[in-house]
GROMACS .gro file of C-alpha atoms in nm:
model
  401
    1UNK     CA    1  -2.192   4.237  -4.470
    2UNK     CA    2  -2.228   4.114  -4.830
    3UNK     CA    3  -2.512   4.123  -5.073
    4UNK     CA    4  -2.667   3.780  -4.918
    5UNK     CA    5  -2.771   3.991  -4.644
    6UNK     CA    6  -2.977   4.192  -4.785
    7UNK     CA    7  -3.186   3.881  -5.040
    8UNK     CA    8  -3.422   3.681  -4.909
    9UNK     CA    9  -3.606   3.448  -5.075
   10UNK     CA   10  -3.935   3.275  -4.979
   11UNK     CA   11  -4.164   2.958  -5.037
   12UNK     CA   12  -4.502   3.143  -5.150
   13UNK     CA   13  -4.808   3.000  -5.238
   14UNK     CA   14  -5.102   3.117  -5.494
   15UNK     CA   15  -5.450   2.958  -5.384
   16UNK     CA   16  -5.718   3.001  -5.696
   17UNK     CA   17  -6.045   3.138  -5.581
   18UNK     CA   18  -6.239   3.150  -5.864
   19UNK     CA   19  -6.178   3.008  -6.230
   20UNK     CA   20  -5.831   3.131  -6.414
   21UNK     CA   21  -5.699   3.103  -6.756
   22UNK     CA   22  -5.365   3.180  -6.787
   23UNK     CA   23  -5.419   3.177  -7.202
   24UNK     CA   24  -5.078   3.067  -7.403
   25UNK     CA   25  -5.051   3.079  -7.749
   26UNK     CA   26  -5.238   2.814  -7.852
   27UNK     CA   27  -5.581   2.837  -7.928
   28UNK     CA   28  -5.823   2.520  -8.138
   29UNK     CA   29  -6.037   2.593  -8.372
   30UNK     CA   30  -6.323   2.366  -8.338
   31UNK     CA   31  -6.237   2.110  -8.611
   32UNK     CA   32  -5.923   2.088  -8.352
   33UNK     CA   33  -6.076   1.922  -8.099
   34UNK     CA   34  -6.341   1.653  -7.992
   35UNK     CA   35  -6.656   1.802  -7.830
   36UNK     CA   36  -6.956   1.533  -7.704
   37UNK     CA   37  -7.243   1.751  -7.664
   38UNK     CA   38  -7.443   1.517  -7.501
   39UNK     CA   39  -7.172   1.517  -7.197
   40UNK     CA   40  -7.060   1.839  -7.267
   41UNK     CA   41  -6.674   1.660  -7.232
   42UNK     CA   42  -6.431   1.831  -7.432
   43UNK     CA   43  -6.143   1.588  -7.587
   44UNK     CA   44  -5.806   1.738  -7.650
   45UNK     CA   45  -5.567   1.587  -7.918
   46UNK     CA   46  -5.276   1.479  -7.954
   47UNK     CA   47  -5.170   1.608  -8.281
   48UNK     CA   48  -4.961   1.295  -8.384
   49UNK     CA   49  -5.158   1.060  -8.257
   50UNK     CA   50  -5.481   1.169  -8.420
   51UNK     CA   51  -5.294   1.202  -8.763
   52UNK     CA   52  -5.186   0.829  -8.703
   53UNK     CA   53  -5.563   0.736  -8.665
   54UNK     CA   54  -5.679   0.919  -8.995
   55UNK     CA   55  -5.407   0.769  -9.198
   56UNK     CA   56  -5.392   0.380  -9.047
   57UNK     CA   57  -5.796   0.418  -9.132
   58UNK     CA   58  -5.787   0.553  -9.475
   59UNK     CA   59  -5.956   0.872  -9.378
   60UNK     CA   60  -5.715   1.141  -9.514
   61UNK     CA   61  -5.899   1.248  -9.795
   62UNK     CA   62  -6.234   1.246  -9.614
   63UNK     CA   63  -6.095   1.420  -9.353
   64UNK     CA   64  -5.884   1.699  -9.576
   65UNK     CA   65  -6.242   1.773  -9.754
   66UNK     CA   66  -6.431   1.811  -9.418
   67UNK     CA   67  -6.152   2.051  -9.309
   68UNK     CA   68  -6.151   2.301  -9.583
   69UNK     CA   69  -6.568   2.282  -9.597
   70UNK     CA   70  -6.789   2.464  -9.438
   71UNK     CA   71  -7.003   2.249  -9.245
   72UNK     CA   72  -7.140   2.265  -8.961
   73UNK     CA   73  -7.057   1.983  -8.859
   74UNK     CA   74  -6.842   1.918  -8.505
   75UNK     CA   75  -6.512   1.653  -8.574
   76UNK     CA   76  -6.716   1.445  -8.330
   77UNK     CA   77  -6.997   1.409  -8.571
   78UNK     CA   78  -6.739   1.361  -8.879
   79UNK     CA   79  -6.584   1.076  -8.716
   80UNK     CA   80  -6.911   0.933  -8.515
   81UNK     CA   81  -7.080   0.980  -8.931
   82UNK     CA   82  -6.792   0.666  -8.986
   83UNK     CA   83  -6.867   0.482  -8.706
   84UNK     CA   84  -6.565   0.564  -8.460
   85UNK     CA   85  -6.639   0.643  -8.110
   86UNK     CA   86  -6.405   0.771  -7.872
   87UNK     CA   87  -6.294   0.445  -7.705
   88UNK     CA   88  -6.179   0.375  -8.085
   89UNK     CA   89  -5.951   0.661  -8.100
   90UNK     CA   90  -5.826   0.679  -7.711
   91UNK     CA   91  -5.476   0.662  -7.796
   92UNK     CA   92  -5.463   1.007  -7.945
   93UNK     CA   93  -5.675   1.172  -7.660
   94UNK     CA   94  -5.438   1.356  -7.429
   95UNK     CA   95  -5.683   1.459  -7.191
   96UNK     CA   96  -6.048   1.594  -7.155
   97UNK     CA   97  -6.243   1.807  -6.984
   98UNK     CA   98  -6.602   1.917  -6.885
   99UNK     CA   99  -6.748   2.260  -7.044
  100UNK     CA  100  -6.985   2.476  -6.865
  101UNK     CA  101  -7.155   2.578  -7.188
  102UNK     CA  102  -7.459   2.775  -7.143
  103UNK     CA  103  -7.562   2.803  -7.493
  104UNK     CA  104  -7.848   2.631  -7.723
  105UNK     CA  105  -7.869   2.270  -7.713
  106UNK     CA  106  -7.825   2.211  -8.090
  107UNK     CA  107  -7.481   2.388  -8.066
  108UNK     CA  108  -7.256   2.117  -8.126
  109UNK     CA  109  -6.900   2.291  -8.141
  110UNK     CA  110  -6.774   2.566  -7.886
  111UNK     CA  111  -6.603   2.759  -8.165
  112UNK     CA  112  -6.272   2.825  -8.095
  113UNK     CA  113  -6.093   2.771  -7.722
  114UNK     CA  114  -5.832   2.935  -7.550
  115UNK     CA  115  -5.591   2.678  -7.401
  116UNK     CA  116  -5.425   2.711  -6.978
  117UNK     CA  117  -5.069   2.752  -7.022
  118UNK     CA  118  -4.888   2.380  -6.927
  119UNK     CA  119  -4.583   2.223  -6.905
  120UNK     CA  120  -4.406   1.995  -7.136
  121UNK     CA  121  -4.548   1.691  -7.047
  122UNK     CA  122  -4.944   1.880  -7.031
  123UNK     CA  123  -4.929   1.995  -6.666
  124UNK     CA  124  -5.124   2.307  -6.595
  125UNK     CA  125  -4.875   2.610  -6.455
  126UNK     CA  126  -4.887   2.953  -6.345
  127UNK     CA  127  -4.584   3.143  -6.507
  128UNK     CA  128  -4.370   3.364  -6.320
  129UNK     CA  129  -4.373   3.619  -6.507
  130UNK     CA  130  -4.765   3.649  -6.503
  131UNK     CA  131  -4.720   3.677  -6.119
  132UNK     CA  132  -4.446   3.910  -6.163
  133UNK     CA  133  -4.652   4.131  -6.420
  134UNK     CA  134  -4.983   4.137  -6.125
  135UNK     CA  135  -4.675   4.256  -5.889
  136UNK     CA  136  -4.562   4.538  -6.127
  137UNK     CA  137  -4.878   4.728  -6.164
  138UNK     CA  138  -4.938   4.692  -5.780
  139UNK     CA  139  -4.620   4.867  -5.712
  140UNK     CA  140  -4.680   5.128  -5.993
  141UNK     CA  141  -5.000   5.222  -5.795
  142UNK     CA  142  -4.844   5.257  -5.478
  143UNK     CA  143  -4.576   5.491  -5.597
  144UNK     CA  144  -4.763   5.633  -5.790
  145UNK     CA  145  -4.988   5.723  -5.457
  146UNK     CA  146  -4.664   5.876  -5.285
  147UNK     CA  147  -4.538   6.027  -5.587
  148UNK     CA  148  -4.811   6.302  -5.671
  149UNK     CA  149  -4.637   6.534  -5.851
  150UNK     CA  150  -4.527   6.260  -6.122
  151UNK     CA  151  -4.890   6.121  -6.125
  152UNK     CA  152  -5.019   6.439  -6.185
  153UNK     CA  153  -4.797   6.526  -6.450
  154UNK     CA  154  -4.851   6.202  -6.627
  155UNK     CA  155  -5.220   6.272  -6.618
  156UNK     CA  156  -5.208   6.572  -6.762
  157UNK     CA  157  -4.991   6.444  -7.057
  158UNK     CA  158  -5.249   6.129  -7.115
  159UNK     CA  159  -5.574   6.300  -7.084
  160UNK     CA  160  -5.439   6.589  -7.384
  161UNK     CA  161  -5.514   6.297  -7.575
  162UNK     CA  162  -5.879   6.282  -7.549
  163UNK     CA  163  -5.959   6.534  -7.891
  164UNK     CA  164  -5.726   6.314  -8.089
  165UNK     CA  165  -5.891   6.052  -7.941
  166UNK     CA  166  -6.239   6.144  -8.051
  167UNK     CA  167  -6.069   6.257  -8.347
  168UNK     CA  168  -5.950   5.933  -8.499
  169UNK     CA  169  -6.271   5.767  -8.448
  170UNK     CA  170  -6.375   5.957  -8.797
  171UNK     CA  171  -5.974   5.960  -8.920
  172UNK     CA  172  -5.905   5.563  -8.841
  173UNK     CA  173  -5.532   5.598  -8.937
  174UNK     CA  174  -5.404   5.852  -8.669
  175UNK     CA  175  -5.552   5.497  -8.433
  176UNK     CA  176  -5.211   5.367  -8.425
  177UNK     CA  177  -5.033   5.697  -8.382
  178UNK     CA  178  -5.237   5.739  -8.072
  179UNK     CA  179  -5.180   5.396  -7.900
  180UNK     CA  180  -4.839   5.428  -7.945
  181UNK     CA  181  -4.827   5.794  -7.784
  182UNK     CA  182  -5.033   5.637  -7.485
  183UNK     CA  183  -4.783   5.340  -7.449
  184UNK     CA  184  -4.511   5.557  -7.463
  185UNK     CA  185  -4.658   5.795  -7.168
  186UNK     CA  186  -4.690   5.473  -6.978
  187UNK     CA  187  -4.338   5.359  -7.057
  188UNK     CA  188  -4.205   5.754  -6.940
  189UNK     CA  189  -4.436   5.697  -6.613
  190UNK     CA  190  -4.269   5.371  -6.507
  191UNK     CA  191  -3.901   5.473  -6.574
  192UNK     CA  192  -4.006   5.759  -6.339
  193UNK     CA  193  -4.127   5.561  -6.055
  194UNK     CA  194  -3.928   5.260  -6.073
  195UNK     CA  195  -3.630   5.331  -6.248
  196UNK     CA  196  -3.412   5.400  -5.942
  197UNK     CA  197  -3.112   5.213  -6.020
  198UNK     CA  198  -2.807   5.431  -6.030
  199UNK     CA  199  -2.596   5.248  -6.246
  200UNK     CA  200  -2.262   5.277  -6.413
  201UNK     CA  201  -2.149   5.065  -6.774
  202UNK     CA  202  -1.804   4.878  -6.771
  203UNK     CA  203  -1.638   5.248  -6.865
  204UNK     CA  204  -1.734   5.429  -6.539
  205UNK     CA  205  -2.002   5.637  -6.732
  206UNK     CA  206  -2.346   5.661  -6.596
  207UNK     CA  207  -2.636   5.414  -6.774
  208UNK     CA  208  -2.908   5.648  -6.865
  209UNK     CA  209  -3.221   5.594  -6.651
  210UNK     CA  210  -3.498   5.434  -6.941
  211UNK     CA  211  -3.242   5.145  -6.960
  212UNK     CA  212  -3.411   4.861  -6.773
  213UNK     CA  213  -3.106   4.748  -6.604
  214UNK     CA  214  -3.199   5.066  -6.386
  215UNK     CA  215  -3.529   4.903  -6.273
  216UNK     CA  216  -3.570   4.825  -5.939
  217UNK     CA  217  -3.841   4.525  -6.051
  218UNK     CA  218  -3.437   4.330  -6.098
  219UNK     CA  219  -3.498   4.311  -5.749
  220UNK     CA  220  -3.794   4.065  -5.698
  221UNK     CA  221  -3.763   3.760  -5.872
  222UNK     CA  222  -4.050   3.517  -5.942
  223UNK     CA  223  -4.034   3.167  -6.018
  224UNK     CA  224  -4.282   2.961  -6.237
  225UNK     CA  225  -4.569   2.792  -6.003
  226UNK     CA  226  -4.585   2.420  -5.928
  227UNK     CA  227  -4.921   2.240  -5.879
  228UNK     CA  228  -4.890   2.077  -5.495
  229UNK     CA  229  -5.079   1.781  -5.636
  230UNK     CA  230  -5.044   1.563  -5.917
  231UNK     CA  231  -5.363   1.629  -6.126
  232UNK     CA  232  -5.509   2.013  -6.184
  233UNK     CA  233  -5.874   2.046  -6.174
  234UNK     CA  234  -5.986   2.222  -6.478
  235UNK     CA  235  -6.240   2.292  -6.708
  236UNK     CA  236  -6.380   2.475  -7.013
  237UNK     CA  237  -6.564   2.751  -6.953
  238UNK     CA  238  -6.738   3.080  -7.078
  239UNK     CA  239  -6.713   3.408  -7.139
  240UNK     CA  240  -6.977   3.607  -6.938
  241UNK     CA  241  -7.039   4.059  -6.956
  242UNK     CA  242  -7.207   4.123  -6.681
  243UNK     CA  243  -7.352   4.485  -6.784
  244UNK     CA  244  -7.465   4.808  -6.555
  245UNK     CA  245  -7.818   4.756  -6.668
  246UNK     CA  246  -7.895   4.379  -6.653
  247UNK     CA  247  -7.901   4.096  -6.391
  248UNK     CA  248  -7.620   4.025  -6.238
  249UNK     CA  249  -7.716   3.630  -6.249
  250UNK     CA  250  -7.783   3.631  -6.634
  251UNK     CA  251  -7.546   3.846  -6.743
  252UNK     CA  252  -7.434   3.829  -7.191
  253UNK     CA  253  -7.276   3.483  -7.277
  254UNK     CA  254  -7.033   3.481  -7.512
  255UNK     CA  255  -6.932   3.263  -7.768
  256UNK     CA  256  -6.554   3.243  -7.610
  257UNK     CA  257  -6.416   2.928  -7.366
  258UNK     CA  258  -6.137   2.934  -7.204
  259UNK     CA  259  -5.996   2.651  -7.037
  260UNK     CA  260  -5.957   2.736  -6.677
  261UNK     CA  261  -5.764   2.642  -6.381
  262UNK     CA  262  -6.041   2.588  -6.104
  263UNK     CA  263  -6.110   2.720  -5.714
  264UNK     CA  264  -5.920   2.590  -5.450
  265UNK     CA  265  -5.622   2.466  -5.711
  266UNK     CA  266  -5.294   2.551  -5.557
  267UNK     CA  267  -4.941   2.593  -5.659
  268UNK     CA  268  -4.615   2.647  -5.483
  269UNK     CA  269  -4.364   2.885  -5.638
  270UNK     CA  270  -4.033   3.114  -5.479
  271UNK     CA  271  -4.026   3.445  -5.488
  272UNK     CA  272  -3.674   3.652  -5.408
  273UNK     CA  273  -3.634   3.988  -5.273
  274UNK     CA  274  -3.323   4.218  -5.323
  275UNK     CA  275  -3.319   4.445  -5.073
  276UNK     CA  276  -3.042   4.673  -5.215
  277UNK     CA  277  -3.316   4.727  -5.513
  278UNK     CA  278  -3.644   4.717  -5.369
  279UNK     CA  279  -3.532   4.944  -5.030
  280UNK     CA  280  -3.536   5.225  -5.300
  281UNK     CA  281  -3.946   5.190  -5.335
  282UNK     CA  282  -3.992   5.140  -5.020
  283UNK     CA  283  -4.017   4.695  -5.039
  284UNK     CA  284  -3.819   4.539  -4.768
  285UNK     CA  285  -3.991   4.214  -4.728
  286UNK     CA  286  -4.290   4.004  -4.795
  287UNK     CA  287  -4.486   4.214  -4.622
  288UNK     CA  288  -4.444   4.488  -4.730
  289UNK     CA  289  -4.514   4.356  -5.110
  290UNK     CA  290  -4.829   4.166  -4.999
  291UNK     CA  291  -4.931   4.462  -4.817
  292UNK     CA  292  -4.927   4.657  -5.169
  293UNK     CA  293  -5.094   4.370  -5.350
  294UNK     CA  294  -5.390   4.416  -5.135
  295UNK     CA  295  -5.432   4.803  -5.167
  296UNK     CA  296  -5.445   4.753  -5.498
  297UNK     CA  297  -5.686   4.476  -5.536
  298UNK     CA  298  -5.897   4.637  -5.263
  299UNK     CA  299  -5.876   4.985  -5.483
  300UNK     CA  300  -6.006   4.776  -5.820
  301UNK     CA  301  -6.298   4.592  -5.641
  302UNK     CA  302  -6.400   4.981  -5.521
  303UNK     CA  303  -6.424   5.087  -5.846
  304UNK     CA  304  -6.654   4.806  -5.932
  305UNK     CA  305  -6.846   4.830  -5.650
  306UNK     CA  306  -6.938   5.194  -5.637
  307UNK     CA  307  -7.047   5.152  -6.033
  308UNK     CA  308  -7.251   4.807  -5.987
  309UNK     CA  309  -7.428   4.861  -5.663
  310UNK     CA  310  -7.616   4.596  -5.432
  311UNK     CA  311  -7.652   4.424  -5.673
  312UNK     CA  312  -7.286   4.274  -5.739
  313UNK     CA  313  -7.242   4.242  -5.332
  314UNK     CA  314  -7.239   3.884  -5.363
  315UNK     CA  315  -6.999   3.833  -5.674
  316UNK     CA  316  -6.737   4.030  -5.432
  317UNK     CA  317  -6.852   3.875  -5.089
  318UNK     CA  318  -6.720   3.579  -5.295
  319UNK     CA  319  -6.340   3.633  -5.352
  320UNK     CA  320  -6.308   3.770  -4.919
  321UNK     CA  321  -5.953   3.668  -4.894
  322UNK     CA  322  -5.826   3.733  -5.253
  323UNK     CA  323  -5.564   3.993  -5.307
  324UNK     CA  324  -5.467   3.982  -5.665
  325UNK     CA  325  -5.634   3.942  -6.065
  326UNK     CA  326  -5.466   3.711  -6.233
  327UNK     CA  327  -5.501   3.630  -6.657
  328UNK     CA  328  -5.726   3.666  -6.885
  329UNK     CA  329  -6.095   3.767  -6.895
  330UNK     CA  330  -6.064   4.050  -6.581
  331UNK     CA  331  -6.091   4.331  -6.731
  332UNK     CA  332  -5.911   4.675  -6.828
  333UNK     CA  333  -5.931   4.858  -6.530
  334UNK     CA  334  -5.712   4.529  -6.333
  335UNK     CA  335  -5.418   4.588  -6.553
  336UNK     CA  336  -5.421   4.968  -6.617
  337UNK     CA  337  -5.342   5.297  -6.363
  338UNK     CA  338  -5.599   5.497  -6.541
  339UNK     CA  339  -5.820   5.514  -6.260
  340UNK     CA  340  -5.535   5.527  -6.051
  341UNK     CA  341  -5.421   5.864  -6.201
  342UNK     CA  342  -5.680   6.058  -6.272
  343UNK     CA  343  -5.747   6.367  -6.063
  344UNK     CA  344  -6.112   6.286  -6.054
  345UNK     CA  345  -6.302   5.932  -6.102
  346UNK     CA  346  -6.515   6.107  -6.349
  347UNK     CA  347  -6.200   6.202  -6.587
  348UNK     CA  348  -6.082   5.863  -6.594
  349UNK     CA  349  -6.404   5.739  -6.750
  350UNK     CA  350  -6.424   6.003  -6.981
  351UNK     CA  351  -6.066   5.902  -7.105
  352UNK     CA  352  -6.130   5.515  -7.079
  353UNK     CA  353  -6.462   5.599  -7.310
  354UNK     CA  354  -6.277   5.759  -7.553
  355UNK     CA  355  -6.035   5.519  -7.590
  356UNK     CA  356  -6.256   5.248  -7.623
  357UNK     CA  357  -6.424   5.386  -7.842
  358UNK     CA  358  -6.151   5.468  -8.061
  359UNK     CA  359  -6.036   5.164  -8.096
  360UNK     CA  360  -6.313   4.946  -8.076
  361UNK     CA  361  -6.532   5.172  -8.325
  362UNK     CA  362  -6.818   5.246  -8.097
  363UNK     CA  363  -6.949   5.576  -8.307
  364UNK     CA  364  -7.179   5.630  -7.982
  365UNK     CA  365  -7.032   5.579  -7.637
  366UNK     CA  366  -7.334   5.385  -7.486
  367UNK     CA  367  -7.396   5.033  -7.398
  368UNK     CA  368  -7.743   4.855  -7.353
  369UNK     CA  369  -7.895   5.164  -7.418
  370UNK     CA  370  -7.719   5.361  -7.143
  371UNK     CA  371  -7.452   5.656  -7.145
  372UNK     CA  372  -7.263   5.558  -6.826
  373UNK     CA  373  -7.037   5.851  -6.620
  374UNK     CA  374  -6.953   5.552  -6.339
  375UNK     CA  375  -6.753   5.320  -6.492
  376UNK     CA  376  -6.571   5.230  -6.842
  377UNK     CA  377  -6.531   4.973  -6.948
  378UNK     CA  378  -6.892   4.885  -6.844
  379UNK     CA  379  -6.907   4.523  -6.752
  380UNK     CA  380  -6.794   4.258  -6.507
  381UNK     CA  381  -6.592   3.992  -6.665
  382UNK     CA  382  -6.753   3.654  -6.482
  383UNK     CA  383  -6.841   3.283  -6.633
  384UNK     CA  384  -7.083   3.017  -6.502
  385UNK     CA  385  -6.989   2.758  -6.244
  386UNK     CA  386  -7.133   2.508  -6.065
  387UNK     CA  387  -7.463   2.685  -6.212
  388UNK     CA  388  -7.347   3.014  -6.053
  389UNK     CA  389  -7.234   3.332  -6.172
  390UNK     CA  390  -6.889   3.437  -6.042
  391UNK     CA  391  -6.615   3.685  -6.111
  392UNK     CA  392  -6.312   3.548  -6.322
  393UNK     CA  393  -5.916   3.564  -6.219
  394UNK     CA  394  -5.938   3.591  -5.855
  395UNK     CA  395  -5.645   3.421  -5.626
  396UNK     CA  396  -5.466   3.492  -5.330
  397UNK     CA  397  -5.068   3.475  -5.284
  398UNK     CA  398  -4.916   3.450  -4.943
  399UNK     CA  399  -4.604   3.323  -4.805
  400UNK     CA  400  -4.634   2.910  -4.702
  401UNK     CA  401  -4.531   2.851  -4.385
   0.00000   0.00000   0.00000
């Protein structure tokens, strides 16, 4: 029997289920991009193109002053203010896309916007290693479930923190010192969990345990998504708190878009297993790691649900099928064990508090007038669409039959 035995590798699918950003690392400012109020159609550039267009029609040196002024004027108005309209400068448009914008009227720019990761040639993707990142933290909370006496020793190292914490809101430069200390607690917590690997170097001596080589995540391999269809449906959307004290349907909007991968999108990607890895957590097959996905989503949506009440039954009534949060805008507590850890709910919101505080200098730990002991951070992370309130970064991943 030889190592093909024990790999399998299978044709999965991720189904969005409500609106995802997968941010890269471009983001436009708004003289970057065209943005028609009226329509509320956002027009992406091309870079070369549009450069092309201000030259061939003597416009650099209007253009270079409007850039370095401070007006509040969109690019749309600058180059509607010379008579252009979009059908005059279609060449350099590489796509568009409507914005859910649910600010003032008069607003004629979106400020800055966080662009989908995409492909070469502009196709919207979901990378593999975002997938494999959503898997890693799953895992982490399931061992860390059957491992207590490591999860309580790594509580009891991370929650000595909390007087330097509180500390180094008045001394701001032992901020850093702290952080690091917390990410290296984290770093000492995986390498107990899932560094399994028993490994030897190319001189018969053993490889010492933090190397990641001794990782048993080398056993599940995830490869970038691919759209089923030809076009992506997406749109620009915004940031939305929902807080402990307001509406669930208003909610605080944000001045920060995202462009976002909409429901019902879905993409195709493989995912292998290594069974002569993963058998040392416990991971022999699909099931077993979708099966681990799903405690941990179901343990996150808990947490929010115990702290929001009735209230927030719908948002979650919503996303019945989903089993993981995937990229930006959903939250702290869906990409941290905190919770997870913590002897007691109530210690883990005293910690997350304190670091929050720290390092977003909050001199009082309240929020819309409230000292919360549910739940830190203290807001859902939602948008608006389709005129509706709904929770960000929710999708579902199964195997595709």
């Amino acid at each position: 029997m030889n190592n093909r035995d024990f790999q399998e590798t299978y044709k999965m699918a991720v189904e969005i289920l409500t609106p995802v950003n997968i941010a890269c690392n471009e983001v436009l400012k708004a003289n970057e991009y065209l943005y028609d109020a009226k329509t509320s159609t956002v027009y992406f550039l091309n870079q070369m193109m549009w450069h092309k267009f201000i030259y061939t029609h003597n416009l650099f040196d209007e253009y270079e002053r409007y850039i370095k002024s401070s007006s509040e004027k969109s690019l749309y108005e600058w180059l509607q203010s010379f008579g252009y309209k979009i059908n005059d400068i279609k060449l350099a448009i590489k796509s568009k896309a409507f914005a859910h914008v649910n600010v003032l009227k008069s607003k004629k720019t979106l400020n800055e916007i966080m662009l989908q990761s995409k492909l070469i040639d502009g196709t919207p993707f979901i990378p593999g290693s975002s997938i494999k990142g959503v898997i890693r933290t799953a895992i982490l909370y399931d061992l860390s479930n059957k491992n207590r006496e490591i999860k309580k020793r790594y509580w009891n190292e991370i929650k000595s923190l909390r007087s330097s914490m509180k500390s180094a809101q008045i001394k701001k430069y032992l901020i850093n010192d702290i952080n690091k200390d917390i990410n290296k607690k984290a770093t000492n917590l995986e390498v107990a969990l899932l560094h399994k690997l028993n490994l030897v170097n190319k001189e018969n001596k053993p490889i010492k345990q933090f190397n990641a080589v001794c990782s048993v995540m080398r056993g599940i391999s995830v490869g970038d998504s691919e759209h089923i269809n030809q076009a992506v449906p997406m749109e620009v959307l915004q940031k939305i708190d929902l807080g402990l004290n307001k509406d669930v349907d208003v909610g605080k909007e944000l001045p920060v878009f995202r462009e976002c991968i909409l429901p019902k999108a879905k993409f195709n990607f493989q995912l292998k297993i290594d069974k002569t890895m993963t058998k040392e957590i416990g991971i022999n097959s699909i099931d077993d790691l979708l099966r681990v996905l799903q405690n941990y989503f179901d343990f996150v949506n808990d947490i929010f649900k115990s702290a929001f009440g009735k209230r927030c039954e719908h948002l979650f009534d919503e996303i019945n099928g989903g089993n993981i949060y995937l990229g930006s805008n959903t939250g702290f507590l869906t990409k941290t064990l905190v919770m997870a850890l913590a002897d007691r709910k109530e210690e883990a919101v005293d910690f997350i508090r304190d670091l929050l505080d720290m390092n977003f200098n909050q001199k009082d730990a309240k929020h819309n007038g409230i000292k919360d002991t549910k739940i830190s951070p203290r807001t859902l992370k939602a948008t608006k669409y389709k005129g509706n309130t709904i929770l960000m970064g929710v999708a579902k991943i199964y195997k595709d039959e």
